[in-house]
Amino acid sequence: MSHDSMNRAPLVLLYLNVLVIATCGLVYELLAGTLASYLLGDTVTQFSLVIGIYLSAMGAGAWLSRLVVGQVARCFVEIELGVALLGGFSAPILFATFAWASLFQPVLYGLVFAIGVLVGLELPLLMRLLREQLDFEDLVSRVLTFDYIGALLASLLFPMFLVPRLGLIRTSLLCGLLNAAVALWGTYLLRPLLPRRVLPGLRGRACLVLGMLCIALLKADRMTELAEEGVLGDPIVHAETTAFQRIVLTRNSRGFQLYLNGHLQFNSVDEYRYHEALVHPPLSAAMTPRRVLVLGGGDGLALREILRYPSIEAVTLVDIDPGMTTLAERFPPLLELSQAALRDPRVTVVNNDAFVWTGRSGGGGGPFDAAIIDFPDPGSFAIGKLYTRRFYRMLREHLAPGALVSVQCTSPLVAPQTFWCIVSTMESAGFHVRPYHAAVPTFGEWGFALASMEPVPQQIRISPEVVSALRFLNDDVLNGLFSLPPDLNRIKTEINQLNNQAIVRYYDQEWNAWR
Amino acid sequence: MELSRRELIQLLLGAPALASVLSPGCHPPPRLPAAGQLLGQSLEVGHRLRDGFQPQPDVGSWQDLPVVIVGGGVSGLSAAWRFRQRGFNDFVVLELEPDPGGTVRSGTCSLCKFPWGAHYVPAPLPEHHLLIQLLADMGVVESTADDGTPVIAEQFLCREPEERLFFGGEWIDGLYPATGASPDDLAQLDAFRREVDRWVEWRDSAGRRAFAVPSRLSSDDSQVTHLDQDSVAEWLRRQGWNSPRLHWLVDYSCRDDYGLSAEQTSAWAGLFYFAARQRTAGSGHQPLITWPEGNSPLISHLLQNLGTSVRTGAAVTQIRPVGPPSRSAVPAPAAGARPTRISPAAQNSPAAPDSVEVVWYDTQTREAAGIRARHVIFAAPQFLAPRLIADFTQRTGRQTDLFRYGSWFVANLHLQDRPREGRVPLSWDNVIHDSRSLGYVVATHQTGLDHGPTVLTWYCPLCDEESRDAREKLLQASWADLADVVLTDLERAHPEIRQLTTRLDVFRWGHAMVQPIPGFRTSRQRQAAAVPDGRIHFAHSDLSGIALFEEAFDHGCRAADEVLEAFA
Ligand SMILES: Cc1cc2nc3c(=O)[nH]c(=O)nc-3n(C[C@H](O)[C@H](O)[C@H](O)COP(=O)(O)OP(=O)(O)OC[C@H]3O[C@@H](n4cnc5c(N)ncnc54)[C@H](O)[C@@H]3O)c2cc1C
């Protein structure tokens, strides 16, 4: 290579560096803003705050650059590495703090400020490096041009490609990787300006950072399937795979959505309709419910409705997945939505398979005046067993005389055989059953069953202490739920038993035909 | 010389399994679970008896008791159950092992119970009244449907998903290897099913089914008994059915129920498997009754209220019919051990035997005792009859050499977590197509525990025609070698099985079950075996030639009825 080209090539490449640095810098800012508005709501405030802090931090960085005397090149590489680490891990760090700590806001603003300072240091240092090769006007115009092109690139890529295709965590890690690559590359481009003895150390550290980010990217692949966000439509704010299921929480501007194994469990926008319909018919019909059993419902939202009744003395909630109940107890938006119901001293959480728990006689806080059965739809044999005659028979052993039971029964419109199979199966286990329905916009037409070993009351009055707090139900609406339109007319089905699991077959056929 | 890993795998799992084993060369030793052991029946007394061990009880340790039941397996305990049901309590059951149950055996861990032997019984047809009564006592039969069929409480029926097959690299539903089956394969399967249906509906001139449970009630029409002449594989071929898939299904069924390949199983027994447990044409196989620990709850129920009438650790060493004692010999002569094999009573009585002396040996205290009984029910395997019953062959002229027995290996694998799942979920019965093993059943399946740790019970009969020598060596294989074979077998379907298994125990059944080879069912030897030898009555599944709970139960009840009739 001639001496000439050695001087030329780096110049073009350095501009490319400016482009990358500028793009990544803006992406970090957008990431922080988006995350803050997802997690904390209030988009305008969050974006303003994040932008304000970020810009002022950049200013601080620019000002600090004057303190760098000597070893400018080395400083530049080190700062790049810093940006790669902090920026690259910013989204994972923020998700983690949000889920498990109340320190979210300080961490958020601190991180935004730190990244801002580092990014603010980048350009002044780079310009000082280039000063030797260019005259001032040229330098400023070129660097700033690339800086602004980078900003444009970031603002286009971020909403159109990065977030929808990669998700927030991967976007952040990818930008970190780019910054780290710039740092490693810098050790070659700027070699004439770097002292020999620091070279190996710098490159080693650059490789280390690259490695860490790569590993995190691979892990992120396991944490959230790349396609998942695309499928669910909204950004994922929490995802974990427990021993029992995959729990994913998404968030959009209107609220939260909880998915278990890809099936929507609730949308915070209209979950009150579902949970009021599930809980109040049995609890109000039970007159003064003291002891209540909840099977499933680890999100705590049915609990919230139950705890509205002043007569409640004890609630036992049985959910198989400690991952779910812990999340509901600790994850701020869920905790808020359930009004911290899971932390109520009257509530006992049991993490066990409801089938196994129900099969054990006695104990466990019974006999119960009411039971709320809120299992996922019967899409697998492991869940289908919770809709069998055997299960309902075992349940009887835990009920006080005259106790009322409600069951979520999937959509009677989409899956009429599934719906009526539940009703028939409960009847075969000795229950009197009154099926009912409610409109839950994000689910559609939804089905429930109210059951008791005694005839189920024909008229239900919502307890006066409760009715004013409800948004969906009043006495008229509640009793109206029991009149089914003709398109939900009863059909004959098999009884769901452990040894036939007819319901799993019905459910599969009906929902597949619908999709 | 010991068997190499490859030889062992070939013998137990068959040639296809070998393909998965690495080619010869140096490999790190395969990973084995941290814990496990080799288990088996108590062999000591049996071996000593074979070597002529003949303990004599002290004269003072003789006791009089109307009835002794020898053997506390299903047949012996069923006889006891039947006695009590009919209000007769003057008997004792002598069982060699520390626990009753025979080939029904189970274990326990903190998570669940699991089987070591028999693990299911098909729901009985309405005709099997006594069995229905037993199951009703247990709460297993909860009512009777309008058409007379017993209604089984659903928690005792095998839960869906019942079975799946690992075939062509993936798990598929059911046991028929359907993937890639040609129209001809399916046509043959269909024709086979229609032939089974024909036998289900078939009745002889006396109105008997061709294949009934208990098998005693099956027709003896020559159309049916003729089937016993050939192997079921040969029978299939003779029908023009050569589909490898159909042959596999039938072969698997024979290995599963009888521990024999289709080439070794009589067509009578092969068809019995399919036709006896089906009610009407097209009604399909009767649903299976099962418990997490296999059939042990049946044993526990049979044992209920028996209390001290069952003595365990009591090995019967001799059974001899004796005539009435001479006056001077009552009571037994003065103390002093007699070196002779003949009891005081027998020596002095030329008259026809009016009682039976049973000598038994307490495996705990290592002392012998004797019981003078009016009747004995011999509910131990038939091959022991000539060894235990004095002058059996001379007196009865009966041979027992056609009673042949297969060996089985059963392993229980304790898993810290379940293997990864694909489209077809873990089922109760999980069968691997390219293996001579029967795959495994899942002990937690019936409990409703669908996540996390579990116990898998792996079954493998030794049915290939290996040399006696190889078989002896197999029975001497070490725990490590056997554990490796089990894991090698399962590894093909579950690559992570070695990491998941925390404990693996292996149980060796030397004489696991009688073999219904062609000709055995219709042999004189088998038919004569149930005929009483004077006051000695016989009960054991061996007498049917097929080792099934229902057969053992039936023989036990029948023998008890025989005894009560003799008393009447
Ligand atoms: C691995 C395996 C799996 C099986 N699976 C099934 C199944 O799923 N379903 C099914 O129906 N059947 C199954 N069987 C067969 C089943 O075990 C028999 O149907 C039935 O339990 C046999 O009972 P039995 O009383 O006839 O014989 P055994 O179980 O052989 O009982 C005989 C008893 O006699 C005792 N005995 C022997 N010698 C003496 C002596 N000298 N003194 C005192 N006692 C003595 C033995 O210890 C034993 O307890 C299986 C068998 C095995 C080995």
XYZ file of C-alpha atoms in Angstrom, chain B residues 120-362:
243
model
C -52.755 -52.007 33.765
C -55.958 -53.997 33.452
C -58.418 -53.441 30.603
C -61.922 -52.522 31.773
C -63.819 -55.799 32.193
C -66.660 -56.811 29.912
C -70.075 -57.196 31.598
C -69.659 -60.966 31.768
C -66.762 -60.898 34.203
C -68.950 -60.541 37.299
C -66.396 -61.319 39.976
C -63.828 -58.902 38.637
C -66.499 -56.229 38.371
C -67.378 -56.922 41.972
C -63.765 -56.549 43.052
C -63.461 -53.288 41.140
C -66.750 -52.054 42.561
C -65.512 -52.777 46.090
C -62.536 -50.590 45.282
C -64.671 -47.763 43.923
C -63.157 -48.256 40.495
C -66.461 -49.376 39.028
C -68.871 -46.664 40.093
C -72.102 -47.850 38.516
C -73.624 -50.000 35.828
C -74.844 -48.472 32.603
C -78.290 -49.285 31.230
C -76.811 -51.806 28.826
C -75.122 -53.648 31.682
C -71.592 -52.385 31.085
C -69.695 -51.405 34.196
C -68.972 -47.680 34.374
C -65.399 -47.039 35.449
C -64.700 -43.872 37.465
C -62.762 -41.714 35.056
C -59.761 -41.112 37.308
C -58.855 -44.787 37.073
C -59.005 -44.870 33.300
C -55.867 -44.060 31.430
C -55.918 -40.351 30.816
C -55.589 -38.859 27.359
C -53.102 -38.677 25.683
C -52.744 -42.417 26.067
C -50.030 -43.452 23.658
C -47.579 -42.233 21.087
C -44.916 -43.777 18.897
C -41.435 -42.537 18.060
C -41.227 -43.283 14.369
C -39.131 -41.785 11.596
C -37.444 -39.352 13.953
C -40.566 -37.892 15.540
C -43.382 -38.729 17.924
C -46.698 -39.545 16.318
C -50.143 -40.182 17.806
C -51.210 -43.737 18.538
C -49.218 -46.922 18.110
C -49.611 -47.653 14.421
C -46.584 -46.415 12.438
C -48.791 -44.415 10.100
C -46.291 -41.956 8.635
C -45.681 -42.803 5.002
C -47.990 -45.824 5.037
C -49.007 -46.897 1.534
C -52.641 -47.482 0.557
C -51.847 -51.176 0.684
C -50.525 -50.878 4.251
C -53.717 -49.137 5.288
C -55.883 -51.619 3.444
C -54.170 -54.442 5.309
C -54.597 -52.677 8.638
C -58.252 -52.266 7.849
C -58.626 -55.905 6.809
C -56.880 -56.978 10.006
C -59.260 -54.890 12.079
C -62.212 -56.397 10.289
C -60.854 -59.864 10.974
C -60.518 -58.973 14.671
C -64.085 -57.659 14.610
C -65.204 -60.930 13.079
C -63.656 -62.816 15.981
C -65.182 -60.406 18.473
C -68.643 -61.233 17.164
C -67.990 -64.944 16.630
C -69.899 -67.360 18.914
C -69.771 -71.138 19.080
C -72.770 -73.431 19.244
C -72.860 -73.008 23.021
C -72.914 -69.233 22.612
C -69.359 -68.759 23.883
C -67.040 -66.085 22.570
C -63.983 -67.189 20.636
C -61.815 -65.244 23.052
C -63.222 -64.441 26.454
C -61.848 -63.021 29.666
C -61.208 -65.072 31.709
C -59.850 -67.281 28.958
C -61.416 -70.320 30.648
C -64.727 -69.154 29.160
C -63.360 -69.060 25.613
C -64.726 -71.468 23.039
C -62.969 -74.774 22.556
C -64.368 -75.099 19.066
C -61.668 -76.354 16.728
C -61.953 -73.211 14.579
C -60.586 -71.341 17.548
C -58.184 -73.852 19.038
C -56.764 -74.508 15.601
C -55.279 -71.032 15.735
C -52.877 -72.259 18.404
C -50.948 -74.341 15.880
C -49.074 -71.467 14.257
C -47.382 -68.290 15.200
C -49.381 -65.113 14.764
C -46.808 -63.816 12.284
C -47.315 -66.935 10.182
C -51.072 -66.534 10.519
C -50.853 -62.940 9.253
C -48.829 -64.058 6.270
C -51.319 -66.772 5.541
C -54.056 -64.169 5.341
C -51.924 -62.509 2.677
C -50.895 -59.689 4.968
C -47.256 -58.805 4.671
C -47.339 -55.096 5.500
C -44.300 -54.457 7.725
C -46.306 -51.861 9.615
C -49.070 -54.287 10.441
C -46.517 -56.911 11.430
C -44.821 -54.360 13.650
C -48.097 -53.493 15.387
C -48.883 -57.136 16.084
C -45.306 -57.868 17.100
C -45.321 -54.940 19.499
C -48.606 -56.101 21.023
C -47.226 -59.597 21.608
C -44.049 -58.250 23.158
C -46.108 -55.930 25.325
C -48.483 -58.538 26.697
C -46.528 -61.761 26.486
C -42.873 -60.805 26.161
C -42.692 -62.729 22.886
C -42.241 -61.650 19.275
C -45.004 -62.258 16.756
C -42.935 -65.119 15.319
C -42.906 -66.766 18.759
C -46.485 -66.104 19.850
C -49.282 -68.494 19.022
C -51.921 -66.994 16.745
C -54.486 -67.902 19.391
C -52.723 -65.701 21.938
C -52.082 -63.001 19.352
C -55.754 -62.779 18.470
C -56.722 -63.061 22.114
C -54.858 -59.807 22.738
C -56.954 -57.966 20.175
C -60.315 -59.743 20.316
C -60.812 -60.648 23.984
C -60.758 -57.059 25.231
C -63.224 -55.731 22.716
C -66.915 -55.734 23.352
C -68.485 -55.669 19.913
C -67.325 -55.214 16.342
C -66.078 -51.670 15.958
C -66.234 -50.848 19.670
C -62.460 -50.741 19.887
C -60.180 -52.014 22.624
C -61.636 -51.687 26.129
C -60.284 -48.630 27.970
C -57.393 -49.313 30.324
C -57.564 -49.078 34.093
C -54.273 -47.943 35.556
C -52.707 -46.288 38.578
C -49.467 -44.301 38.896
C -47.890 -47.272 40.668
C -49.301 -49.841 38.243
C -51.560 -52.579 39.566
C -50.427 -52.362 43.205
C -53.707 -50.853 44.451
C -55.370 -54.108 43.370
C -52.967 -55.955 45.640
C -53.569 -53.527 48.504
C -57.269 -54.067 48.125
C -56.990 -57.846 47.998
C -54.872 -57.627 51.144
C -57.439 -55.567 53.015
C -58.591 -57.259 56.218
C -56.285 -60.206 55.624
C -54.036 -59.153 58.502
C -52.029 -62.028 59.878
C -53.537 -64.446 57.384
C -50.716 -63.423 55.075
C -47.209 -64.409 56.090
C -44.414 -62.868 54.084
C -40.832 -64.022 54.044
C -42.328 -67.510 54.217
C -40.823 -69.805 51.579
C -42.694 -73.036 51.112
C -40.123 -75.799 50.691
C -42.268 -78.884 50.547
C -45.882 -79.914 50.059
C -46.848 -83.530 50.659
C -50.184 -85.265 50.769
C -50.532 -87.535 53.822
C -53.018 -90.103 55.022
C -54.786 -90.139 58.392
C -52.326 -90.434 61.274
C -52.310 -93.685 63.260
C -53.682 -93.295 66.743
C -50.270 -93.551 68.378
C -48.919 -90.748 66.281
C -51.343 -88.168 67.667
C -49.919 -85.896 68.773
C -46.596 -86.053 66.980
C -43.935 -88.213 68.572
C -41.511 -86.934 71.090
C -39.068 -84.206 70.247
C -35.916 -84.894 68.305
C -35.383 -83.843 64.751
C -36.014 -86.533 62.237
C -33.558 -86.893 59.465
C -36.152 -88.458 57.169
C -38.190 -86.574 54.639
C -41.322 -88.309 55.685
C -43.426 -86.783 58.376
C -44.635 -88.833 61.317
C -48.116 -88.890 59.914
C -47.227 -89.930 56.404
C -45.092 -92.810 57.659
C -47.891 -94.330 59.565
C -50.709 -93.979 57.118
C -51.268 -96.325 54.258
C -54.800 -94.945 53.824
C -55.782 -92.354 51.175
C -54.399 -88.898 51.949
C -56.772 -86.839 54.020
C -54.499 -83.866 54.528
C -51.500 -82.070 53.121
C -48.369 -81.112 54.977
C -46.767 -77.853 54.041
C -43.242 -77.124 55.199
C -42.173 -73.520 55.087
C -38.996 -71.706 55.897
C -38.896 -68.303 57.542
